[in-house]
Amino acid sequence: AVALQAPEGTIPRSERPKAGQTLPFGSAGQRLFSRRNRQFWDYIVNPRTYFTRKWIPKDMCYAVFFIIIHAGAFAAPWFFTWPAF
């Protein structure tokens, strides 16, 4: 097995500012997927603060790519022609 390390500057889950939230119907829904009702997860979600963190250049590249793709999809109806098919 390969040991994975968290990126530098990552706040450990136990030290994040928001408290965990218990998922509704989490443990009840587990019965649908496990005959023996084994518990694989504690159904507590610790939300991350994605937009309040400092963005790195990779994040900016993804944001620019996302904007270009969506701008193209938005502009597509004005450039569509049936003869192009």
mmCIF file of C-alpha atoms in Angstrom, residues 27 39 73:
data_model
loop_
_atom_site.group_PDB
_atom_site.id
_atom_site.type_symbol
_atom_site.label_atom_id
_atom_site.label_comp_id
_atom_site.label_asym_id
_atom_site.label_seq_id
_atom_site.Cartn_x
_atom_site.Cartn_y
_atom_site.Cartn_z
ATOM 1 C CA SER A 27 -27.294 4.946 9.251
ATOM 2 C CA GLN A 39 -21.097 0.227 9.743
ATOM 3 C CA ALA A 73 -21.564 26.719 -24.339
#
